[in-house]
Short mmCIF file of C-alpha atoms in Angstrom, two decimals:
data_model
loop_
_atom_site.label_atom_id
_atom_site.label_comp_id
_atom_site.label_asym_id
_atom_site.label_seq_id
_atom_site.Cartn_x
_atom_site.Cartn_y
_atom_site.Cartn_z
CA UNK R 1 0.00 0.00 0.00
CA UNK R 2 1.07 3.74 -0.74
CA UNK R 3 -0.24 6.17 1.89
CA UNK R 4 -1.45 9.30 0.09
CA UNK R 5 -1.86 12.81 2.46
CA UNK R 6 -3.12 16.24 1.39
CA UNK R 7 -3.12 19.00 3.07
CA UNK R 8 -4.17 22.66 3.76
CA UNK R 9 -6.78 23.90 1.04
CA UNK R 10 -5.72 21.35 -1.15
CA UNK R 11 -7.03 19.02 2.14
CA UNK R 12 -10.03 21.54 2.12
CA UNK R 13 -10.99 21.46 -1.16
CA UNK R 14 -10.74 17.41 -1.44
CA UNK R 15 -12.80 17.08 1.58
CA UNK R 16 -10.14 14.73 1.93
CA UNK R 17 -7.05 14.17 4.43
CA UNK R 18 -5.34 10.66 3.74
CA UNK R 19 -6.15 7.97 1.93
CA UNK R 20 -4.44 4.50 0.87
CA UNK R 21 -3.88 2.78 -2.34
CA UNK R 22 -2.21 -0.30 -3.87
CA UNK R 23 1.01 -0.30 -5.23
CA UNK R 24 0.16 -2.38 -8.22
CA UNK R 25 -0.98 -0.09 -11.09
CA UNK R 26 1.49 3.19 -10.30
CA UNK R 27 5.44 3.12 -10.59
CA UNK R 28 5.50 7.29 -10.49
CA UNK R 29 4.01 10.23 -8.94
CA UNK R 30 2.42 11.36 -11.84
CA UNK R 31 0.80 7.55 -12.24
CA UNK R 32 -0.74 8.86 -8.59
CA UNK R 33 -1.81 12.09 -9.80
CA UNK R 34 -3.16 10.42 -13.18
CA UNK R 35 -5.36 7.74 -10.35
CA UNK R 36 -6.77 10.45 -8.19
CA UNK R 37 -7.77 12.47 -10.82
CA UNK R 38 -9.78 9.97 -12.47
CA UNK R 39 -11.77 9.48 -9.10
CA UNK R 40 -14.12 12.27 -9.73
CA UNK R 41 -14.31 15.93 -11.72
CA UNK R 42 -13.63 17.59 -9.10
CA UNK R 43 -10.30 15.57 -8.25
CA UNK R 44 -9.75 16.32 -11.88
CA UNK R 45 -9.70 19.87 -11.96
CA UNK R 46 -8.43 19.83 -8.21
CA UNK R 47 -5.34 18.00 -9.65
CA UNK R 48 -4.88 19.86 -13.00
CA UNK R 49 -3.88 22.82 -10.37
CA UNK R 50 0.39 23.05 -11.93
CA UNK R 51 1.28 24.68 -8.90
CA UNK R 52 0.79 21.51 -6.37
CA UNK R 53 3.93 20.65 -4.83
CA UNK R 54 4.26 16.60 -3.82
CA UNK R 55 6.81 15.05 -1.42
CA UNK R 56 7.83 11.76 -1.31
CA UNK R 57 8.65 10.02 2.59
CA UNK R 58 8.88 13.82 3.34
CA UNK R 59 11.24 14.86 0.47
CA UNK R 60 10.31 17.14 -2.24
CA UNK R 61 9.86 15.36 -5.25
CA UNK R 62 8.98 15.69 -9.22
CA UNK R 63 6.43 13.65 -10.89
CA UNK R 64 8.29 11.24 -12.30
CA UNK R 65 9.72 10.48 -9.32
CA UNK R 66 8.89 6.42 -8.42
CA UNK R 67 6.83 5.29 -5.70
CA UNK R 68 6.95 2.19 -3.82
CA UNK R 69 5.06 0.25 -1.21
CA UNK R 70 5.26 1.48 2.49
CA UNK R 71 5.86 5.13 0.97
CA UNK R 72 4.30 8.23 2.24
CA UNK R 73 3.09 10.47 -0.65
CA UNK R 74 1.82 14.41 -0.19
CA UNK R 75 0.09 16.30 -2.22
CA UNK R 76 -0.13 20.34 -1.16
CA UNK R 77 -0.07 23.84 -1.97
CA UNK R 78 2.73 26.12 -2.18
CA UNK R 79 3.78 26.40 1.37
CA UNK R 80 3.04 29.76 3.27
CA UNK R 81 5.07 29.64 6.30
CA UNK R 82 7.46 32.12 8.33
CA UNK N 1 8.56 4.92 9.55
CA UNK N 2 11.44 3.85 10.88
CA UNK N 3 12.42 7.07 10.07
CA UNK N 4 9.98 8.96 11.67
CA UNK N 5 10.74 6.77 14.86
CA UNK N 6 14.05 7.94 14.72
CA UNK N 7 13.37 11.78 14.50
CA UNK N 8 10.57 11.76 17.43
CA UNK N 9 13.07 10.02 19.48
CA UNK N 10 16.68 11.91 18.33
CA UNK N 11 14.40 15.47 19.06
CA UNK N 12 16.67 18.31 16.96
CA UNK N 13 17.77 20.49 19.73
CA UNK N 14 17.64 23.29 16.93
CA UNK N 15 14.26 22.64 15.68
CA UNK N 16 10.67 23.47 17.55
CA UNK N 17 7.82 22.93 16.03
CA UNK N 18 5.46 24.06 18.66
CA UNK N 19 2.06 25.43 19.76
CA UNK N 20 2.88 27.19 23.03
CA UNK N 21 4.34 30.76 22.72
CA UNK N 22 8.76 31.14 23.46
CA UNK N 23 10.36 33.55 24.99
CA UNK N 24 13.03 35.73 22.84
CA UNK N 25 15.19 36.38 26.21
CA UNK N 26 14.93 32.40 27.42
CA UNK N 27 16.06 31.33 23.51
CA UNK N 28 19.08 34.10 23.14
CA UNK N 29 20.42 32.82 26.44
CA UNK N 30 20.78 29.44 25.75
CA UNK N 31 22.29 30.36 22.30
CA UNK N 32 24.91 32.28 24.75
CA UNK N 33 25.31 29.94 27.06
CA UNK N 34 29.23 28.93 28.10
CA UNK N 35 29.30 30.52 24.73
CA UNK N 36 32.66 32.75 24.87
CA UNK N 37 33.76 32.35 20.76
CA UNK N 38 31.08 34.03 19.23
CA UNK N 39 30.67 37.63 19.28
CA UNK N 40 27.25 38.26 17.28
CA UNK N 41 23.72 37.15 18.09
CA UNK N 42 21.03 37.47 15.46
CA UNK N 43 17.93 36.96 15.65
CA UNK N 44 14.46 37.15 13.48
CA UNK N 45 11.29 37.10 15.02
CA UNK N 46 8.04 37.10 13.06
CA UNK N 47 4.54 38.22 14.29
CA UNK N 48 1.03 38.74 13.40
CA UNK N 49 -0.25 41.64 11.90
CA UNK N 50 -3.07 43.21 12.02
CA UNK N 51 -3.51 44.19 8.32
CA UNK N 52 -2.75 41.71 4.83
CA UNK N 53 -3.23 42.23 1.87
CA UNK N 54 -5.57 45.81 2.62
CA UNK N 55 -7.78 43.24 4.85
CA UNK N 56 -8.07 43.52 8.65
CA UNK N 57 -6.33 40.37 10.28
CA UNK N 58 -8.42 38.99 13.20
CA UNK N 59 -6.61 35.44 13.63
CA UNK N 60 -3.95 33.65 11.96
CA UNK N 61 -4.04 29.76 11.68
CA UNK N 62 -1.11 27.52 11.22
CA UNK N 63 -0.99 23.95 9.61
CA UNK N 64 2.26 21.99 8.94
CA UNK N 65 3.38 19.06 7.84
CA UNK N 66 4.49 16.88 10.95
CA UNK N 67 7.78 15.28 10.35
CA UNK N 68 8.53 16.94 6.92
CA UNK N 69 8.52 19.93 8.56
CA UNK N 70 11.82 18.85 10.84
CA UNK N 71 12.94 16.97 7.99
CA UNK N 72 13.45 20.28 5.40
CA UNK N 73 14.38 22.92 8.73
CA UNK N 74 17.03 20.60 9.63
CA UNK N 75 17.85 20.45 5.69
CA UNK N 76 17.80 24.44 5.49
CA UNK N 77 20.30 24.67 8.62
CA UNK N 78 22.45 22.48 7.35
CA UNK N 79 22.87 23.89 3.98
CA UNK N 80 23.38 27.39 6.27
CA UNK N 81 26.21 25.58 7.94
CA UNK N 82 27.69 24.53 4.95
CA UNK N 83 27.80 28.33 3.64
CA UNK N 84 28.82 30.05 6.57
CA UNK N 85 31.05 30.10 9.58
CA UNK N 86 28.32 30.16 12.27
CA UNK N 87 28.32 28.89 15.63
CA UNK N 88 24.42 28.13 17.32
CA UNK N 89 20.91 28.01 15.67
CA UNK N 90 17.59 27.83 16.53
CA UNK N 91 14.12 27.50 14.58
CA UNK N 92 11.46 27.53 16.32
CA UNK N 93 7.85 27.75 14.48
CA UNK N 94 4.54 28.25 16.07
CA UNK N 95 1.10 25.99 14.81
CA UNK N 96 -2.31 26.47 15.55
CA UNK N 97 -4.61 29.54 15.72
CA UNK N 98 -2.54 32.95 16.70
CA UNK N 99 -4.00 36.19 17.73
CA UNK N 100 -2.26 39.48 16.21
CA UNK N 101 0.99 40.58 17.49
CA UNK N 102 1.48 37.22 18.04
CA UNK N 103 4.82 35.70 17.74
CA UNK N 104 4.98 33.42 14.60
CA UNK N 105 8.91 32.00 14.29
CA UNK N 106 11.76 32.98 15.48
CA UNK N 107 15.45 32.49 14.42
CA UNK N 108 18.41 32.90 16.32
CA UNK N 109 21.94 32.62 14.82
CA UNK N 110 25.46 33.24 16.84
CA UNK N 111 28.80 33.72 15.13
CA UNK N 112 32.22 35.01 15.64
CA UNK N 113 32.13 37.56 12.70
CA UNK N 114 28.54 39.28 12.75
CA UNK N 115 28.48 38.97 8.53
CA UNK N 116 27.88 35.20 8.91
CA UNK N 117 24.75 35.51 11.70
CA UNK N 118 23.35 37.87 9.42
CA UNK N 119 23.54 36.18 6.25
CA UNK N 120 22.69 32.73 7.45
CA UNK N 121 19.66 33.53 9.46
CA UNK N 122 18.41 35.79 6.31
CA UNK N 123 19.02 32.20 4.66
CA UNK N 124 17.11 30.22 6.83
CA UNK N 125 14.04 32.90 6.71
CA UNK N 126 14.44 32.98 2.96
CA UNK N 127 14.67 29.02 2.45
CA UNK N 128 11.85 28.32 5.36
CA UNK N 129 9.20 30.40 3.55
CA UNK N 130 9.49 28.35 0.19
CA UNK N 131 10.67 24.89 1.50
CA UNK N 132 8.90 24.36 4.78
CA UNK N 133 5.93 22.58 4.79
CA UNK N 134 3.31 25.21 6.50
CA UNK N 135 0.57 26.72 5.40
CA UNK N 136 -1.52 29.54 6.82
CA UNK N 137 -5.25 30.39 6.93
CA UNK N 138 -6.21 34.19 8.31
CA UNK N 139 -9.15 35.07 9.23
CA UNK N 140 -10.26 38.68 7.86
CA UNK N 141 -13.02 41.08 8.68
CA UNK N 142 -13.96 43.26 5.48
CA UNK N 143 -17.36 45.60 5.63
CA UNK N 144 -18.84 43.47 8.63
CA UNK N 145 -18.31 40.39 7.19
CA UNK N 146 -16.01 38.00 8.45
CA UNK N 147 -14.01 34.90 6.10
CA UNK N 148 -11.42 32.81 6.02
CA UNK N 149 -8.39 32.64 3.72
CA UNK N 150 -5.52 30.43 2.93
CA UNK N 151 -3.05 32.66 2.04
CA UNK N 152 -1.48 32.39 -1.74
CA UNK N 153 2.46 31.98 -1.75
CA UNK N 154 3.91 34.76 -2.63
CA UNK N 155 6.37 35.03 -5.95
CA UNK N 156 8.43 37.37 -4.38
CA UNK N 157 9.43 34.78 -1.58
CA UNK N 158 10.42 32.40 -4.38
CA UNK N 159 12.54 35.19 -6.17
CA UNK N 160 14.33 35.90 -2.86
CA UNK N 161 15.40 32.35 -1.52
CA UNK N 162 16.51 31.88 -5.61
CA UNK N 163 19.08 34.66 -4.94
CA UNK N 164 20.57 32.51 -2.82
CA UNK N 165 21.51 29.64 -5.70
CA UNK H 1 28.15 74.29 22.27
CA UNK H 2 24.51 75.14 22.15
CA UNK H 3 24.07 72.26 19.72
CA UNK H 4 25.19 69.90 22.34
CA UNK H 5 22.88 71.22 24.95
CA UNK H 6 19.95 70.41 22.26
CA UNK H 7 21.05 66.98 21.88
CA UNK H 8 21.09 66.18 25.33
CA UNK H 9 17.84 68.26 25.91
CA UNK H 10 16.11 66.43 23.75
CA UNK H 11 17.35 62.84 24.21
CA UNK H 12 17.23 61.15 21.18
CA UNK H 13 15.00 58.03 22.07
CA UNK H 14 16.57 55.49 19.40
CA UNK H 15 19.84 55.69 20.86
CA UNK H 16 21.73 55.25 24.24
CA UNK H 17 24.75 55.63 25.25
CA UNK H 18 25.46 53.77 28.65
CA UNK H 19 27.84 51.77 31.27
CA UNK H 20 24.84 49.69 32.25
CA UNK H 21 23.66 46.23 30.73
CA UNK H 22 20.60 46.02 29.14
CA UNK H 23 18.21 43.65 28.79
CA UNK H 24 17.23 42.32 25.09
CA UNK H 25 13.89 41.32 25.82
CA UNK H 26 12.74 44.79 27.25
CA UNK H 27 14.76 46.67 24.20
CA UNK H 28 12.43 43.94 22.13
CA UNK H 29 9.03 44.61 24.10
CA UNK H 30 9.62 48.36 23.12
CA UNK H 31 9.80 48.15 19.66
CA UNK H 32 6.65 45.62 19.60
CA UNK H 33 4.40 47.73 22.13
CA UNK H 34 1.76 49.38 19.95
CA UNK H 35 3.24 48.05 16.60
CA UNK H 36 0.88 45.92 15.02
CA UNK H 37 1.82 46.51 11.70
CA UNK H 38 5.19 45.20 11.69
CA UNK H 39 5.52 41.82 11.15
CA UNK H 40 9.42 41.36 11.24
CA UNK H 41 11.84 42.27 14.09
CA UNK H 42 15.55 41.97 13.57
CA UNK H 43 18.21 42.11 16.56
CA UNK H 44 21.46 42.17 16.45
CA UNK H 45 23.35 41.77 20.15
CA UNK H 46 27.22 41.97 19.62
CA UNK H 47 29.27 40.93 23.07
CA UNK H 48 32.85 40.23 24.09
CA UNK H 49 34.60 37.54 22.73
CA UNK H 50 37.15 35.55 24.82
CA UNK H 51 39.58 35.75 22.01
CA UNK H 52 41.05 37.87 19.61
CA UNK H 53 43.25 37.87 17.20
CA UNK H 54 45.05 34.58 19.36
CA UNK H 55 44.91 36.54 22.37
CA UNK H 56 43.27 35.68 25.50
CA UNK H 57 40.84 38.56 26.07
CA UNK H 58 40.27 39.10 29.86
CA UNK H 59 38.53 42.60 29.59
CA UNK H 60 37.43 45.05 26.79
CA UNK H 61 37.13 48.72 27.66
CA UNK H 62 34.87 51.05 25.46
CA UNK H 63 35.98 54.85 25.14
CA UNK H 64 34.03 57.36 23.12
CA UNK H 65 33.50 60.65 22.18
CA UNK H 66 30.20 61.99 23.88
CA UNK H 67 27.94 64.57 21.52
CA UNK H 68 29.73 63.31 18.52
CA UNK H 69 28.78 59.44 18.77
CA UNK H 70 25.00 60.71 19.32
CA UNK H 71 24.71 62.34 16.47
CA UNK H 72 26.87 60.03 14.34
CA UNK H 73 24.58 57.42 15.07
CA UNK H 74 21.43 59.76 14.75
CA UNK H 75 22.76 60.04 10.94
CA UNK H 76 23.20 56.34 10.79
CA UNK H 77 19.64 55.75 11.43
CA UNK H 78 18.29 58.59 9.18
CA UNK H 79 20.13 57.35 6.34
CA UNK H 80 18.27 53.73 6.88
CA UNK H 81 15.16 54.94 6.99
CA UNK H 82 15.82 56.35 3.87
CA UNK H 83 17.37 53.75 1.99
CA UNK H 84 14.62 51.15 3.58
CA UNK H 85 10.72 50.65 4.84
CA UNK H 86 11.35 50.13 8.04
CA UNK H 87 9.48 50.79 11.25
CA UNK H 88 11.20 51.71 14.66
CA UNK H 89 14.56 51.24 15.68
CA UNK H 90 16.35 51.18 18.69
CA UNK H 91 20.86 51.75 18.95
CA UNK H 92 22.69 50.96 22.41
CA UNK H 93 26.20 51.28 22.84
CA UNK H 94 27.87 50.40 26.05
CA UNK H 95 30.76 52.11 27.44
CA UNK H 96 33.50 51.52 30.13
CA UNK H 97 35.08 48.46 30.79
CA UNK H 98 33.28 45.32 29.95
CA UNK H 99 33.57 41.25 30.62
CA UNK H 100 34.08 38.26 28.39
CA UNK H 101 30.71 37.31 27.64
CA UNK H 102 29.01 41.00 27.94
CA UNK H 103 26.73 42.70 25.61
CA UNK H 104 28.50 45.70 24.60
CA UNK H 105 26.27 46.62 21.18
CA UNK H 106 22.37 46.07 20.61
CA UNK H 107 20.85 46.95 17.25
CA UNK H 108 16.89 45.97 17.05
CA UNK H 109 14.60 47.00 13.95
CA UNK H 110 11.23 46.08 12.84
CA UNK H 111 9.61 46.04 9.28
CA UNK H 112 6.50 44.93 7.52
CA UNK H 113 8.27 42.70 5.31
CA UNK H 114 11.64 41.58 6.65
CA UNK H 115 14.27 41.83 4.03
CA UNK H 116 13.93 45.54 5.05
CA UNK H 117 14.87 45.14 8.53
CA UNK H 118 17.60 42.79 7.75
CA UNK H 119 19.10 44.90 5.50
CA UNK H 120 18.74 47.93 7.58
CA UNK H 121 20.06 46.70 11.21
CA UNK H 122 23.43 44.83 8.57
CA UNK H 123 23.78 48.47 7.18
CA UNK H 124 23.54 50.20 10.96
CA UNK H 125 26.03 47.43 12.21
CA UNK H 126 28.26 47.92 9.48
CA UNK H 127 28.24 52.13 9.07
CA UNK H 128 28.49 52.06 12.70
CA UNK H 129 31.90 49.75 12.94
CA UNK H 130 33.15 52.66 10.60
CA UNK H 131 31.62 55.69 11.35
CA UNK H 132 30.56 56.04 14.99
CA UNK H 133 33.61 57.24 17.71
CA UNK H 134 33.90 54.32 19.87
CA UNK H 135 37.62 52.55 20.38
CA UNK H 136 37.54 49.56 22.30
CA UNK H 137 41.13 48.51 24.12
CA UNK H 138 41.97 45.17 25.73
CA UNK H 139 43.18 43.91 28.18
CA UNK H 140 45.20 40.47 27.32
CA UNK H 141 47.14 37.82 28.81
CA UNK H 142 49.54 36.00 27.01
CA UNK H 143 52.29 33.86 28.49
CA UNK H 144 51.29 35.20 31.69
CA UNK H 145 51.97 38.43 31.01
CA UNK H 146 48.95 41.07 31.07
CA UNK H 147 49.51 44.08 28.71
CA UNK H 148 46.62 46.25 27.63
CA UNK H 149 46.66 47.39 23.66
CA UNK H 150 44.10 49.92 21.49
CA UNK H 151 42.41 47.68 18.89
CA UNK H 152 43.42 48.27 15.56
CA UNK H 153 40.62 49.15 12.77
CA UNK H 154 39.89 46.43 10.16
CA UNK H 155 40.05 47.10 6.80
CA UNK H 156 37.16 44.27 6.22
CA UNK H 157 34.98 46.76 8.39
CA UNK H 158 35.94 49.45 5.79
CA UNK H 159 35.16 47.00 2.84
CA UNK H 160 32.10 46.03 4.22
CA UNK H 161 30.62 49.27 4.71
CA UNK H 162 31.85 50.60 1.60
CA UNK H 163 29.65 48.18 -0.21
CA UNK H 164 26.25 49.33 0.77
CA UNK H 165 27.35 52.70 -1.12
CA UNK V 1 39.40 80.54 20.89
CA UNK V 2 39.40 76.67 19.02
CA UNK V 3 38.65 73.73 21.49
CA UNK V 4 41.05 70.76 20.47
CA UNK V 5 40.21 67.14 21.83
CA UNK V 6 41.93 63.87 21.44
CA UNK V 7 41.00 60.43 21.83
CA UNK V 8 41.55 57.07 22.64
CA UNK V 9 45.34 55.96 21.51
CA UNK V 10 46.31 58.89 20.05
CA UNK V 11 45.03 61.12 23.71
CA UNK V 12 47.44 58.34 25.38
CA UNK V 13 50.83 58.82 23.36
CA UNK V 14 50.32 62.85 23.45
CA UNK V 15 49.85 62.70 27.47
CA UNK V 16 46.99 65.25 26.08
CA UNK V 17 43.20 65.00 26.23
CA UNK V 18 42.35 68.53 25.64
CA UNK V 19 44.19 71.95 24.69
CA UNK V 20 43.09 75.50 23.18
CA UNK V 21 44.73 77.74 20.71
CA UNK V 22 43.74 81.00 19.40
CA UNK V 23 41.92 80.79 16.35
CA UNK V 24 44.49 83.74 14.72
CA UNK V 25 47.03 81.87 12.50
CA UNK V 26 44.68 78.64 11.79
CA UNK V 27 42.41 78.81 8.43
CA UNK V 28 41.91 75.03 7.99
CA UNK V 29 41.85 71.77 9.63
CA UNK V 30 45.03 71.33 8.17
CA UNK V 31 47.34 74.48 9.77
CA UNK V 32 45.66 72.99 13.22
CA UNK V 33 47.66 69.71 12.41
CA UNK V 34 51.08 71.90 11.20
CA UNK V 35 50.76 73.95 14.70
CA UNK V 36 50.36 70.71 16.90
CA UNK V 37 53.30 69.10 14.95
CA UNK V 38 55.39 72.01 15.73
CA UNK V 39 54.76 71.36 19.44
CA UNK V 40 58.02 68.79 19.85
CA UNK V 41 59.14 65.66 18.13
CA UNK V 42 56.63 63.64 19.40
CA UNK V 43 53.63 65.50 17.95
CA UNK V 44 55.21 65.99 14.65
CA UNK V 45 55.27 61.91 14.83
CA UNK V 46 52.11 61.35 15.96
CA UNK V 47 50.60 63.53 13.25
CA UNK V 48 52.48 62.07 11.02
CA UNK V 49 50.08 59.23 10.73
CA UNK V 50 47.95 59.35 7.89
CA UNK V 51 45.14 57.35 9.67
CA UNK V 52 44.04 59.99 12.03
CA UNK V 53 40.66 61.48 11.62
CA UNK V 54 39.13 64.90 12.68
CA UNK V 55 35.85 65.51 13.30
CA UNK V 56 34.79 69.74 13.73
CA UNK V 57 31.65 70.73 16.01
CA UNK V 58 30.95 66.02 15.77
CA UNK V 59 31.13 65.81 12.10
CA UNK V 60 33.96 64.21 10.26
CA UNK V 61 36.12 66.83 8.44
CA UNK V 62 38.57 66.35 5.97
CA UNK V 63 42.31 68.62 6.01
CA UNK V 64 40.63 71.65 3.99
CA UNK V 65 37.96 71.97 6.18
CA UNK V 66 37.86 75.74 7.27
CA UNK V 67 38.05 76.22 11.24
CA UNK V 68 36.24 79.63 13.24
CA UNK V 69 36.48 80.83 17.04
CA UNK V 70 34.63 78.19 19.43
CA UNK V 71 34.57 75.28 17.23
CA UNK V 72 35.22 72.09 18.50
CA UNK V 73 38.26 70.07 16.78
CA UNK V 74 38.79 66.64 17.70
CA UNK V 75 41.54 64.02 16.03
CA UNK V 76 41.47 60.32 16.68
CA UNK V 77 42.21 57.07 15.52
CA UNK V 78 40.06 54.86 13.54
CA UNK V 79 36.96 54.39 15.24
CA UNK V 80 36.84 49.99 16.80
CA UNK V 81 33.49 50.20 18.12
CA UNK V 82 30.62 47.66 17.67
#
């Protein structure tokens, strides 16, 4: 299983904060993004947003980063910190 | 996970990610403590105002990212001790709802030459607003009616931690 | 002569001159009370080092030239809030003899957006190094043998302030 | 009358903090440094450095700076504060 988490209004707008799914049919982050978009129109147009960042077991990452098993994926907006 | 383990239980004495207010005086003295080498002390200390944006702040609300958060601070003040001849640092970052004049983060830098403290906590502001995982949500009054906003990054921020690289 | 008795008439109340410690977190309350509109504060604390130059430092002793180190650092200050947006700012310059470990210099500005009061307490730090009449001598030890010497000006405090020109 | 101070190291190898002169053969900063150096060997040294600076009335003054009864002149070394 890959853990998926979202956060701030990209948490908001989801009505979503974590959710799981199996490893089987996604070797990259944009395989993820390509999945969670195809869940709904709104996760469409929530994930055709350019500017969400994703980090990989807490490390920034790009989308064609790879995913495996027992990672931690986020999804979030540009942070806002400071 | 294993990782995570290991940063709950190895706590980064530099890092505080925390929901209870600090104290500027208690922080500076233990970045001075039996500390006889370094002759500047910088410090940055961010607060709440009470206007954004031409709207009228009434709270502030902080979210992170638990664990990343440590992860990229302690990333950030490494790179800064990679760049620069500095002694002590601290980050410490409020979460949760804040009131105005409110004390956000604060970072405190010591050196022997003061150019180094300066530049490196500048750094750490700089690299913290565009790599640290927190995002926050203000609540604004405007004509009576009251909302709430997740702030939008700013481009300058990104243009200012790039002068950096 | 009558421009001296102005001065000291009416004190100026960003700068002090003193033998007496202060305290950071008071200088830090001040220039906070009242000010919600600046969102960044910037210190800079500057204290006696134990060393110097290979020399084991046991005191520092500050002379200056009274009227003239006022108003030197009266011009500092005007010529940041020029070059910068910043909010208030506070200067305080110790004199007499001092301790390893004491706070002899305290620069603290705030700003709505903080690469101004960064910028501005650096360029305060730096014009004063150069421009304001203070000469520190020390007292050293050194094979145990105590001698006291005048501190020599650095020609990296002259570069560095000649860069924000 | 023209008030002359010194400071710091240079006050300490004249043995002087303070002295007057009559403002009558003194135009600039300059013929106050020729007078003092005419004083004995040792002040024509110590003026001899090219480091000293003068400040008249607080303000930092360079050699051509013109001098007037009851101004302040003050020479000393480098400033080392901070």
């Amino acid at each position: 299983m890959i853990k998926i988490v979202f956060f701030a209004a990209l948490r908001e707008q989801l009505g979503c904060a974590e959710l799981s799914i199996t490893a089987d049919t996604v070797k990259t982050v944009t395989d993820i993004k390509q999945l969670l978009s195809d869940k709904s129109e709104l996760w469409q147009q929530t994930f055709g947003n350019a500017s969400l960042l994703c980090a990989v077991n807490h490390d920034m990452v790009d989308g064609s980063h790879l995913v495996k098993p027992g990672d931690e994926v986020a999804f979030f907006p540009p942070v806002t910190g400071g | 996970m294993s990782n995570q383990v290991t940063l709950n239980k190895d706590k980064d004495p530099e890092i505080s990610i925390q929901a209870n207010d600090f104290s500027l005086a208690d922080e500076v003295a233990l970045l001075e403590k039996e500390n006889l080498t370094d002759g500047a002390v910088v410090t940055f200390t961010g607060r709440v105002r009470n206007r954004n944006n031409g709207n009228v702040v009434t709270t502030l609300t902080l979210e992170h990212y638990p664990g990343m958060t440590e992860k990229s601070l302690a990333k950030i003040i490494l790179q800064a001790k990679e760049r620069w001849d500095i002694g002590r640092v601290k980050v410490i970052h409020r979460i949760g709802e804040l009131s105005i004049g409110d004390q956000i983060v604060f970072v405190g830098v010591t050196s022997e030459h003061r150019q180094d403290a300066f530049a490196a906590n500048e750094f750490i502001m700089d690299y913290l607003k565009v790599k640290a995982p927190f995002w926050k949500k203000e609540k604004i009054t405007n004509a009576g009616q009251t909302s709430e906003n997740w702030l939008a990054a700013k481009t300058t921020d990104t243009d200012k931690a790039d002068l950096w690289s």
